[in-house]
Backbone as numpy.savetxt, mean C-alpha at the origin, in Angstrom:
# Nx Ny Nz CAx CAy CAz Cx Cy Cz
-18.44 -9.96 4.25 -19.28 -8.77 4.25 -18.41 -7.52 4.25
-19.05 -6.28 3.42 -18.38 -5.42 3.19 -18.11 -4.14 4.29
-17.59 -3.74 5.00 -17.67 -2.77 5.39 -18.16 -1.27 4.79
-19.02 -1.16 4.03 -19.25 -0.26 3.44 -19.97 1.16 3.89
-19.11 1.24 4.70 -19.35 3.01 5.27 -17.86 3.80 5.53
-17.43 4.97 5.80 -16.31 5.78 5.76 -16.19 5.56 7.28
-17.55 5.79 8.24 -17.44 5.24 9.77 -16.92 3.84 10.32
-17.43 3.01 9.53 -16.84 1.60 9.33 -15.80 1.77 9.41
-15.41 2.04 8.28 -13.56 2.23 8.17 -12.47 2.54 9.03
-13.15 3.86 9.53 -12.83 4.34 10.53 -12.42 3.65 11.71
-13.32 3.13 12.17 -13.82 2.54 13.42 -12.68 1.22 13.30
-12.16 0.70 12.06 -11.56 -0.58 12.25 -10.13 -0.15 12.14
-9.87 0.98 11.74 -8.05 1.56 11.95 -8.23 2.00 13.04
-9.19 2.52 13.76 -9.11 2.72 15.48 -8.80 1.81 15.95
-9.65 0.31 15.84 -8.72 -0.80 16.17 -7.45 -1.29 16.23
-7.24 -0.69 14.99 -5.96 -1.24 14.43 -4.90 -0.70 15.43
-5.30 0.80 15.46 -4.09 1.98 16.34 -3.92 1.51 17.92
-5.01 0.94 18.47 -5.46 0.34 19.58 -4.21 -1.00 19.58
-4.88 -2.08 18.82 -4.01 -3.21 18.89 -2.58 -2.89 18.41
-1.84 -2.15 18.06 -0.70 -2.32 17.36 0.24 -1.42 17.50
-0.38 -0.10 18.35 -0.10 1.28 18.43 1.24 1.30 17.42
2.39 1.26 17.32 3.86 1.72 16.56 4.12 1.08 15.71
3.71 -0.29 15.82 4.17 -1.25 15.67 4.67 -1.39 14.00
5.19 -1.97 13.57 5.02 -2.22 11.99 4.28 -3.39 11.34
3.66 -3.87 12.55 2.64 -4.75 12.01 1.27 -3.90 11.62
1.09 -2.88 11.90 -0.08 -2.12 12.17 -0.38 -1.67 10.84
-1.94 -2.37 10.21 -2.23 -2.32 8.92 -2.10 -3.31 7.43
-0.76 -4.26 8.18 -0.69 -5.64 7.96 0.29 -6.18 9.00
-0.69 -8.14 9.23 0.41 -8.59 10.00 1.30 -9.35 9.58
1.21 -8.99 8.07 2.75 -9.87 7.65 3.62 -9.21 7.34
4.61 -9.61 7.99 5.71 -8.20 8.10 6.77 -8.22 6.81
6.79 -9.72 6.27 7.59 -9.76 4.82 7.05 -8.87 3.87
5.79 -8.84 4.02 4.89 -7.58 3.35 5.49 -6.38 2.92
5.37 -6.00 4.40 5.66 -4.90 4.72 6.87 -4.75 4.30
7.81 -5.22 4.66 9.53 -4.82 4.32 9.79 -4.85 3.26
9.06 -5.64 1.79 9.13 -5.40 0.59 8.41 -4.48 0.41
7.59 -4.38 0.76 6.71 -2.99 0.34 7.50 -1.70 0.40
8.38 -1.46 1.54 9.02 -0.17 2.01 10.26 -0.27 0.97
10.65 -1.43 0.84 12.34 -1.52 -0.29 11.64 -1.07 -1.76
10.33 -1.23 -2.33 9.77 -1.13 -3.30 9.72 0.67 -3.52
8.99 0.96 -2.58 8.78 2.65 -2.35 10.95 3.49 -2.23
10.99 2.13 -1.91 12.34 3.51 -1.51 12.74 3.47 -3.70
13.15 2.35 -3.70 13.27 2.26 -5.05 12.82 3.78 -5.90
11.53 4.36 -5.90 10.94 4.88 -6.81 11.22 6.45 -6.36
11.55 7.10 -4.88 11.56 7.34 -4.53 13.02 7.97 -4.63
13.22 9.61 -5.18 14.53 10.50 -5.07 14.35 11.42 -4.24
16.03 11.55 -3.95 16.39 12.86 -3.04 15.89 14.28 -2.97
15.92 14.71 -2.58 15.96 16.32 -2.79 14.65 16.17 -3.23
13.39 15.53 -3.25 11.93 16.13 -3.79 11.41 16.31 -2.38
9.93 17.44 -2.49 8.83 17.31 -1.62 7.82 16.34 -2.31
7.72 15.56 -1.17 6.87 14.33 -1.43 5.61 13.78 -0.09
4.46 13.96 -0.60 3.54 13.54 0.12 3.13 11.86 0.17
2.93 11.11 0.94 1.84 10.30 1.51 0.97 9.92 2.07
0.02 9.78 1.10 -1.74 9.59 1.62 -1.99 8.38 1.99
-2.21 8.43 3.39 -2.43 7.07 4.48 -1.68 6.54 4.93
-0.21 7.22 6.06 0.33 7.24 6.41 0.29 5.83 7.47
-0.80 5.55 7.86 -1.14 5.29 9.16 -0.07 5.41 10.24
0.30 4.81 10.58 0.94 5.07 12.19 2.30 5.67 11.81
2.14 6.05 10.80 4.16 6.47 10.58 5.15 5.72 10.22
4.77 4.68 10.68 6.20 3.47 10.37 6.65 3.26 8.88
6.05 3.45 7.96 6.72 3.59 6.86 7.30 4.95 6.36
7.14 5.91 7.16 7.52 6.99 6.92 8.43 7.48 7.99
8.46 6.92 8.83 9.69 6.78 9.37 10.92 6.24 8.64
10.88 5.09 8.44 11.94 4.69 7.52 12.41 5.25 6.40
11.38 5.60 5.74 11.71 6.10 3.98 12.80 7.50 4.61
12.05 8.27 6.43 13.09 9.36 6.49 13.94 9.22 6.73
14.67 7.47 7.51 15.56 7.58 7.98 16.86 6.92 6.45
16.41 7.35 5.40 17.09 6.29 3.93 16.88 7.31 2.78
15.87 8.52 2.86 15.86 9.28 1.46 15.84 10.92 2.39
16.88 11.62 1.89 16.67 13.04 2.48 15.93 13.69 1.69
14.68 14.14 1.89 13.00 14.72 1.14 12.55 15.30 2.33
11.58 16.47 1.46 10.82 17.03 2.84 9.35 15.94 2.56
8.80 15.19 3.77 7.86 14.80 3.67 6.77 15.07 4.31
5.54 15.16 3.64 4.48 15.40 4.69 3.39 14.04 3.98
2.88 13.69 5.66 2.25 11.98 5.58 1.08 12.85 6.36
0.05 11.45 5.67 -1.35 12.51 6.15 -2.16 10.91 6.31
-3.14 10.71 7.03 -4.31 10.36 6.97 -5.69 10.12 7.76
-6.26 10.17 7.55 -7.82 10.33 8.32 -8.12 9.38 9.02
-7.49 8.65 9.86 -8.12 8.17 11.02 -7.04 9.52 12.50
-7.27 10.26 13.11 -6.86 10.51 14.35 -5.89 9.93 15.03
-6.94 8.49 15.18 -5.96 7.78 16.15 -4.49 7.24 15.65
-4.35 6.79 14.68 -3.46 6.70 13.99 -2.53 7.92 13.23
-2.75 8.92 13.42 -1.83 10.04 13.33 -1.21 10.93 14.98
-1.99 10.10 15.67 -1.85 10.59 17.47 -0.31 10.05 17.05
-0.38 8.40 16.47 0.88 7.61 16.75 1.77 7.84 16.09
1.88 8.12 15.01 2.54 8.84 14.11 3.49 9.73 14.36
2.71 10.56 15.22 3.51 11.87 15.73 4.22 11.55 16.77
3.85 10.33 17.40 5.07 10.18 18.76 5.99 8.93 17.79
6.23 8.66 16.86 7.02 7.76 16.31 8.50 8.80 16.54
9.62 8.34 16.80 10.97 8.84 16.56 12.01 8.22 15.91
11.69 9.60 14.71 12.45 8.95 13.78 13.75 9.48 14.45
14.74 8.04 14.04 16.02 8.15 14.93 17.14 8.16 13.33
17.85 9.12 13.03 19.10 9.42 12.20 18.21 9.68 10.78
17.16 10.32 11.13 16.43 11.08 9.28 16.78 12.14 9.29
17.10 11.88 7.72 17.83 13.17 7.14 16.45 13.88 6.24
15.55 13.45 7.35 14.43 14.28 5.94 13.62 15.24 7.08
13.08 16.14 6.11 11.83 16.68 7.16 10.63 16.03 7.02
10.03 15.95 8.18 9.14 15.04 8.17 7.42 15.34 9.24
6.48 15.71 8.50 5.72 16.52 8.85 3.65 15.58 8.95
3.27 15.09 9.68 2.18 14.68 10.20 1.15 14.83 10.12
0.03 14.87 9.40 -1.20 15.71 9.70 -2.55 14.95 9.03
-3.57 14.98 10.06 -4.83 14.44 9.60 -5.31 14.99 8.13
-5.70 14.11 7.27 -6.31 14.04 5.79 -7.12 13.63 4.93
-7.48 14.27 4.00 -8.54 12.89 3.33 -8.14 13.66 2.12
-8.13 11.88 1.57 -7.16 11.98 0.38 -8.32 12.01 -0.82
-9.57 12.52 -0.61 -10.42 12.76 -1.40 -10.94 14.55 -1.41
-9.95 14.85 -0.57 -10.05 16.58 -0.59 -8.74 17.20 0.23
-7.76 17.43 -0.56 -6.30 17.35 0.14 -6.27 18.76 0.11
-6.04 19.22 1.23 -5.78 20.59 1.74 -4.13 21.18 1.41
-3.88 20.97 0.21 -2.64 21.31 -0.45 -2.94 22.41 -1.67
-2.16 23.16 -2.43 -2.35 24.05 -3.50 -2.03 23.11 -4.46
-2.11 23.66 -5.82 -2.00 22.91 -7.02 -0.60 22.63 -7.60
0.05 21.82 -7.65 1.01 21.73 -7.98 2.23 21.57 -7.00
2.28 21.16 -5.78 2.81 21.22 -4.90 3.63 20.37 -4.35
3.62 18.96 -5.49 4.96 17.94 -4.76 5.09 17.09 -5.85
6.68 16.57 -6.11 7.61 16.10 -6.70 6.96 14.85 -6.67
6.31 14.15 -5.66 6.54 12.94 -5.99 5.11 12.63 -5.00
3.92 11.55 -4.91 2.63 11.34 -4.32 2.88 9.77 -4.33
2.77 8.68 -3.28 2.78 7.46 -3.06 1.90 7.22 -2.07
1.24 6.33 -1.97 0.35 5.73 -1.18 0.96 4.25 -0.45
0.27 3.44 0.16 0.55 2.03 0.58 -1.00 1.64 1.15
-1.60 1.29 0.45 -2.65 0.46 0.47 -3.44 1.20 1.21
-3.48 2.50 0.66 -4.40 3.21 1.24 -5.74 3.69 1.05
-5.69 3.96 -0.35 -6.91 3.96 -1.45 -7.97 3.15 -2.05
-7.68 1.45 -1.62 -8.53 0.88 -1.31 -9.30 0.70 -0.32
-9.17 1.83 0.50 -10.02 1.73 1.67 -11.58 2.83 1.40
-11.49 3.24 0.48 -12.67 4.50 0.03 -13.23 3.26 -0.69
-14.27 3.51 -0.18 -16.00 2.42 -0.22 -16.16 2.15 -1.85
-15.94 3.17 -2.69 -16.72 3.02 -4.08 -15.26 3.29 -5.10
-15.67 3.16 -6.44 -14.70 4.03 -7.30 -14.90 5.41 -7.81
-15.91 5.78 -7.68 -16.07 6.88 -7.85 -15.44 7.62 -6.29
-15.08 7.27 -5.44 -15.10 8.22 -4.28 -13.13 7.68 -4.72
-12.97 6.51 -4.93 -11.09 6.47 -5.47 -10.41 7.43 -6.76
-11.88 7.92 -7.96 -11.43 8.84 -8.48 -11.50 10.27 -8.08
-12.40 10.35 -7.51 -12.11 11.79 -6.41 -10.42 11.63 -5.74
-10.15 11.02 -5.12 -8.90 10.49 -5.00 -7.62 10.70 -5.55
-8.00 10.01 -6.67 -6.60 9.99 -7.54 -7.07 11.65 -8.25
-8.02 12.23 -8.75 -8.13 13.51 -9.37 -7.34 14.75 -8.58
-7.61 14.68 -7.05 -6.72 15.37 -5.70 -5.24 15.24 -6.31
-5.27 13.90 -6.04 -3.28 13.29 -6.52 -3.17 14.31 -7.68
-3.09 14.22 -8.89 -3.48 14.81 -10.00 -3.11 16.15 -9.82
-3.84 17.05 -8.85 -4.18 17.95 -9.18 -2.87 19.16 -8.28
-2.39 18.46 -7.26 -0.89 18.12 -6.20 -0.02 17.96 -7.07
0.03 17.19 -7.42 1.47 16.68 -7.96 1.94 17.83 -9.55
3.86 17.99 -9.31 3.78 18.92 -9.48 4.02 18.60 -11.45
4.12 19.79 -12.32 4.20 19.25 -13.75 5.38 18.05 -14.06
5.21 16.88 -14.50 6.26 15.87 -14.67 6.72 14.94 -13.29
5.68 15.66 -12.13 5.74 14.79 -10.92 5.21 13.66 -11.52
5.63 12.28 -10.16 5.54 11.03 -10.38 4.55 10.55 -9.17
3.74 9.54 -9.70 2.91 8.82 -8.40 2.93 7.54 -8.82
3.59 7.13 -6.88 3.78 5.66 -6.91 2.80 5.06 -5.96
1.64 3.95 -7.20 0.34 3.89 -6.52 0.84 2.52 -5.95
1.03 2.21 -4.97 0.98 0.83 -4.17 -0.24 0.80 -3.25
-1.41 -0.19 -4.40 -2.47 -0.61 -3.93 -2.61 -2.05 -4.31
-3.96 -2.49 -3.32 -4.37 -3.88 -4.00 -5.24 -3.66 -5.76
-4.67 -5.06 -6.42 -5.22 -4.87 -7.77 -6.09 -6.12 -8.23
-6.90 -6.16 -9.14 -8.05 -7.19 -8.78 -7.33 -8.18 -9.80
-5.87 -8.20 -10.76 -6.30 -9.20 -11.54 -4.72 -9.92 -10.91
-3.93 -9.39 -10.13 -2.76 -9.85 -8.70 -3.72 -11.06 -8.40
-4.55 -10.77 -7.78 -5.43 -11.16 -6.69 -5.90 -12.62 -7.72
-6.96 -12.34 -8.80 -7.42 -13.55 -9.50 -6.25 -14.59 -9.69
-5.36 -14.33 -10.32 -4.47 -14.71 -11.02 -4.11 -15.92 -9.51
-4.08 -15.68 -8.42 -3.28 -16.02 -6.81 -4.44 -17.04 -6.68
-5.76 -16.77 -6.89 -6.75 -17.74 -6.11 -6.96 -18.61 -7.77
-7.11 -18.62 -8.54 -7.41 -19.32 -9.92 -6.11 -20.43 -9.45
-4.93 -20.38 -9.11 -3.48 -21.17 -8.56 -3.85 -21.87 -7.60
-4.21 -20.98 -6.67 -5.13 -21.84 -5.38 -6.20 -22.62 -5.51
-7.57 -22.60 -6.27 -8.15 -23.25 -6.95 -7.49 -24.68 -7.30
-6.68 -24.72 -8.10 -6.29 -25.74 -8.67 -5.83 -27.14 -7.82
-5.46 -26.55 -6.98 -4.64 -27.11 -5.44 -5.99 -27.21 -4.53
-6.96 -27.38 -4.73 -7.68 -27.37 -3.64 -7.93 -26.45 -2.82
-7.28 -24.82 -2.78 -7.38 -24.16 -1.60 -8.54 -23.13 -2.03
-9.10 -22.75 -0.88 -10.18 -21.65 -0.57 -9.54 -20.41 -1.41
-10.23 -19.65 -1.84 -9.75 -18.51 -2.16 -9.80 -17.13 -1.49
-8.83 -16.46 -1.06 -7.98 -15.40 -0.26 -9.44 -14.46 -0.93
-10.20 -14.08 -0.07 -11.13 -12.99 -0.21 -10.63 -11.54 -0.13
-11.24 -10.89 -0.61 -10.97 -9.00 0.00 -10.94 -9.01 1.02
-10.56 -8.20 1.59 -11.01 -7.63 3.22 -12.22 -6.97 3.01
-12.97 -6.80 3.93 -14.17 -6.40 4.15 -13.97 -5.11 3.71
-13.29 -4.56 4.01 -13.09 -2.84 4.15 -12.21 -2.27 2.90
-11.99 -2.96 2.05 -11.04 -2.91 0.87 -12.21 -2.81 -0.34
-11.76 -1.93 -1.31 -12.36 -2.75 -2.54 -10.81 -2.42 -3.60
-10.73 -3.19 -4.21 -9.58 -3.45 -4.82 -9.24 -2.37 -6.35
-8.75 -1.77 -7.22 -8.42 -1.47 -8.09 -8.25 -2.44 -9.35
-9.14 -1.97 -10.21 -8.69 -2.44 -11.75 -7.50 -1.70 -12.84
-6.71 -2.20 -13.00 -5.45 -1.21 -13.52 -5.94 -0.66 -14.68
-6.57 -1.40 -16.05 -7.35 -0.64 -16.92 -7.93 0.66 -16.51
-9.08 0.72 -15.24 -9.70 1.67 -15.21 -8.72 2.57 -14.72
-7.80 2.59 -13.82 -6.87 3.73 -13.50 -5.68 4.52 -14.49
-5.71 3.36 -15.74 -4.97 3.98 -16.43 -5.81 4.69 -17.74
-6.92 4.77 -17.88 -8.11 5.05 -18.67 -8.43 6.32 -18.28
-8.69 6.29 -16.64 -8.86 7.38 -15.78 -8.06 8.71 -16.29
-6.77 7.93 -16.25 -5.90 9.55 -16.16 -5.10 9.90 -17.56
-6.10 9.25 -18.57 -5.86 9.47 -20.52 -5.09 11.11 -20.03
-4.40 11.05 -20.72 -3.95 12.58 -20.95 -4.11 13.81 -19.61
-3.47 12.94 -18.83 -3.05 13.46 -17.31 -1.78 13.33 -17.15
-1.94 11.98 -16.88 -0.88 10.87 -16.24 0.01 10.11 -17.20
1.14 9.95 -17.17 1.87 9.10 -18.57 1.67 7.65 -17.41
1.71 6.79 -18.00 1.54 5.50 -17.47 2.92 5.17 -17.52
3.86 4.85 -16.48 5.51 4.41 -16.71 5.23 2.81 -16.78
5.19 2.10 -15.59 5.45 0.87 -15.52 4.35 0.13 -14.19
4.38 -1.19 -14.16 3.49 -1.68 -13.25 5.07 -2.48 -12.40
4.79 -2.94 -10.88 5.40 -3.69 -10.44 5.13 -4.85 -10.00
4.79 -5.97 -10.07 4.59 -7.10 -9.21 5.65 -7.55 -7.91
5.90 -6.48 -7.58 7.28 -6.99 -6.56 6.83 -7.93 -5.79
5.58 -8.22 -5.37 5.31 -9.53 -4.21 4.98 -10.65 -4.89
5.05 -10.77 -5.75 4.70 -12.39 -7.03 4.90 -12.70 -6.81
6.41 -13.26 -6.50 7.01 -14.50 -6.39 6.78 -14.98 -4.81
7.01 -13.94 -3.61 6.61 -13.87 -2.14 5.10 -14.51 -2.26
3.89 -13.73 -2.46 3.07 -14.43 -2.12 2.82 -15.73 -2.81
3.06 -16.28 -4.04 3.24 -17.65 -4.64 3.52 -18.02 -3.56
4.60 -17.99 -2.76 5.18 -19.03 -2.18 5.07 -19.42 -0.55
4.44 -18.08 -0.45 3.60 -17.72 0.93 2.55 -18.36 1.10
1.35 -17.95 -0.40 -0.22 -18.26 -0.35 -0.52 -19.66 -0.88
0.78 -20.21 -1.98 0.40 -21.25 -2.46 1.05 -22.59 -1.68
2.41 -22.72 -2.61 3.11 -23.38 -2.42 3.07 -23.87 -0.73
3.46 -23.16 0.02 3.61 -23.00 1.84 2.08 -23.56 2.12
0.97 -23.30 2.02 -0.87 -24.00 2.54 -0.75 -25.16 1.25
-0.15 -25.75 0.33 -0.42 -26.75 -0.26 0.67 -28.12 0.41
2.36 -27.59 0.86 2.85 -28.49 1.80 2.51 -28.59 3.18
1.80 -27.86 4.04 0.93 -27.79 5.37 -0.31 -28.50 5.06
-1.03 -28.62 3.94 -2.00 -29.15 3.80 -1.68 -30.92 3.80
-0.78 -30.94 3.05 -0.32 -32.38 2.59 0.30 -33.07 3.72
1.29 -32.24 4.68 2.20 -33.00 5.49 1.58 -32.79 7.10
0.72 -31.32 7.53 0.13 -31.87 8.94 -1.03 -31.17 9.19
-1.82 -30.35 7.34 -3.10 -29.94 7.95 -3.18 -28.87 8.50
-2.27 -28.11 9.51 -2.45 -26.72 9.91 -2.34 -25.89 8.92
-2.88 -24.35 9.58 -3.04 -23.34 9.01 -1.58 -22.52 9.01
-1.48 -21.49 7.87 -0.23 -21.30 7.45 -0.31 -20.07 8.32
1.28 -19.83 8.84 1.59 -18.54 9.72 2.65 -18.03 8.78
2.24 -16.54 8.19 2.77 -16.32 6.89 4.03 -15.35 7.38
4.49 -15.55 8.53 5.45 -15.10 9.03 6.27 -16.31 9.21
6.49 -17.07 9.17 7.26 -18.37 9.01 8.73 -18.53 8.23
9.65 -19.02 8.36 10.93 -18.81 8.14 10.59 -19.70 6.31
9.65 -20.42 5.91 9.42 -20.87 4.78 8.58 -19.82 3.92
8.06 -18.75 4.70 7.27 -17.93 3.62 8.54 -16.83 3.72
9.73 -16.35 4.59 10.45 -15.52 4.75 11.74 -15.61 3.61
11.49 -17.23 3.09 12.62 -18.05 2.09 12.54 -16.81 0.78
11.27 -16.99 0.53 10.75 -16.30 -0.65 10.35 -14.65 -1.30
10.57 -14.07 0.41 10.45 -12.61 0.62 12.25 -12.25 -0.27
13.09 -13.37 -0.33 14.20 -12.97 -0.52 14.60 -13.36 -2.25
13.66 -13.92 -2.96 13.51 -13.95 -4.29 13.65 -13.15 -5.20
13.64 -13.51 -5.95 13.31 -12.17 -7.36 11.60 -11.84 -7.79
11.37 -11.05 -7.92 9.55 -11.19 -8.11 9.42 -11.83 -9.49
8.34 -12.79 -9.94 8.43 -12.94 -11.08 6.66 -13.27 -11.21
6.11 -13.12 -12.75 4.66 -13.26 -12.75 4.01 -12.07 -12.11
2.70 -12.63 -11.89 1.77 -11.31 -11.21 0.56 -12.22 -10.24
1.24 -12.53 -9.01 0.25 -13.58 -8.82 0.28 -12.83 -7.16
0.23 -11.59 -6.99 -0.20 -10.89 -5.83 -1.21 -9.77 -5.83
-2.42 -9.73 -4.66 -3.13 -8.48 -5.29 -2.54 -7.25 -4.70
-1.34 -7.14 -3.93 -0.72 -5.93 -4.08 0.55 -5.53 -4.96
0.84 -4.44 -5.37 1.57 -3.90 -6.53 1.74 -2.90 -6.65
2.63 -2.10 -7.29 2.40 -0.59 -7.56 2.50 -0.37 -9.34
1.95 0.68 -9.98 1.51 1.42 -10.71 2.57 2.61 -10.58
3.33 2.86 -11.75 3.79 4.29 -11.30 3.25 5.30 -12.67
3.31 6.40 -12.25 2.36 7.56 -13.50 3.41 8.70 -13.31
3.74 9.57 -14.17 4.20 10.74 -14.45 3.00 11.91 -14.89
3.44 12.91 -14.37 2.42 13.86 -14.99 2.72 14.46 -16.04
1.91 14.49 -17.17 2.05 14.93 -18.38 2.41 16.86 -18.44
């Protein structure tokens, strides 16, 4: 069932800030996730720009990116509680400026043209509809500065098929949305921003990780003792250290230039 309200939403990153307060589990609890996710962003990610991120949550990825890219950054997002934490995060040896503040990334309290570079982390699948994600990305758009770059790391719906159609085959259940997610179609986002946005490249950086996380790892547990897979496990951690290959994850990033 869908969470389909902005209060909903709300109400379950309050949780989140609750259970996890600093933590870097907070927002996902697989932390191989996470640590490719942040090596992915630093990748795309140059010196010397002002660069915003929409849905910061607790800071922890923006902590890091300050303590590895010298940028002025300002991280924003609309739950409270999760920007309370944010702001007591210490970043320890950043060479960046690094600046906090409640947001909604469907009406960004910025001027036009105002930053080098716009990245997200699975943040934009959290707005209920697509029409309320192109309000969204139109904000991004409208921020980012001429020939700025946005690096969209969201969930994508055909990552995702591609992972359970594999699973399927093997017998396994298929990895649902989260309730509170609705996922991105890359067609429509790159359709969206015809003669906005130059479309650069797509990434599958977790392909080969979750293959070997979602599939491979619940098809030898299934076979040899039946339990459920703990995707923090030194056998799903084998594969965090791979090369990505295929597209068999529903998270990814999208990167766009502004025309």
């Amino acid at each position: 069932m869908k969470i389909k309200t902005t209060k909903g939403i709300k109400l379950y990153y309050k949780e989140q800030a609750k259970k996890f307060g600093t933590d870097k589990r907070s927002t996902i609890s697989d932390i191989n996730t996470r640590n490719l996710e942040i090596e992915a962003l630093l990748k795309y990610i140059e010196n010397n720009k002002d660069v915003l991120e929409i849905g910061c949550g607790n800071g922890y990825t923006a902590k890091v990116i300050a303590e590895k890219k010298k940028i002025n950054l300002t991280a924003i997002d609309f739950s409270e509680d999760l920007i309370k934490l944010a702001k007591k995060q210490i970043i320890k040896g950043s060479i960046s400026k690094v600046t906090f503040n409640i947001g909604d990334a469907t009406n960004l309290k910025f001027p036009d043209n105002s930053f080098d570079v716009v990245f997200t982390e699975r943040c934009l699948i959290n707005l209920i509809t697509w029409n309320h994600q192109k309000k969204a990305l139109s904000e991004i758009f409208r921020v980012l500065k001429s020939r700025g770059v946005l690096i969209l790391l969201e969930a994508f719906s055909d990552g995702w098929e591609n992972l359970n159609k594999t699973r399927a085959e093997f017998g396994l259940k298929a990895i649902p949305q989260s309730p509170h997610n609705t996922f991105f179609e890359k067609e429509k986002v790159i359709n969206f921003f015809t003669n906005k946005l130059e479309f650069l490249k797509e990434d599958n950086f977790l392909s080969t990780y979750h293959f070997g996380s979602r599939v491979l790892y619940p098809i030898l547990l299934k076979a040899t003792t039946n339990k459920e897979p703990e995707y923090n496990s030194p056998f799903s951690a084998f594969f965090a250290k791979m090369m990505p290959y295929g597209n068999y994850s529903s998270v990814g990033i999208m990167i766009f230039k502004k025309i």
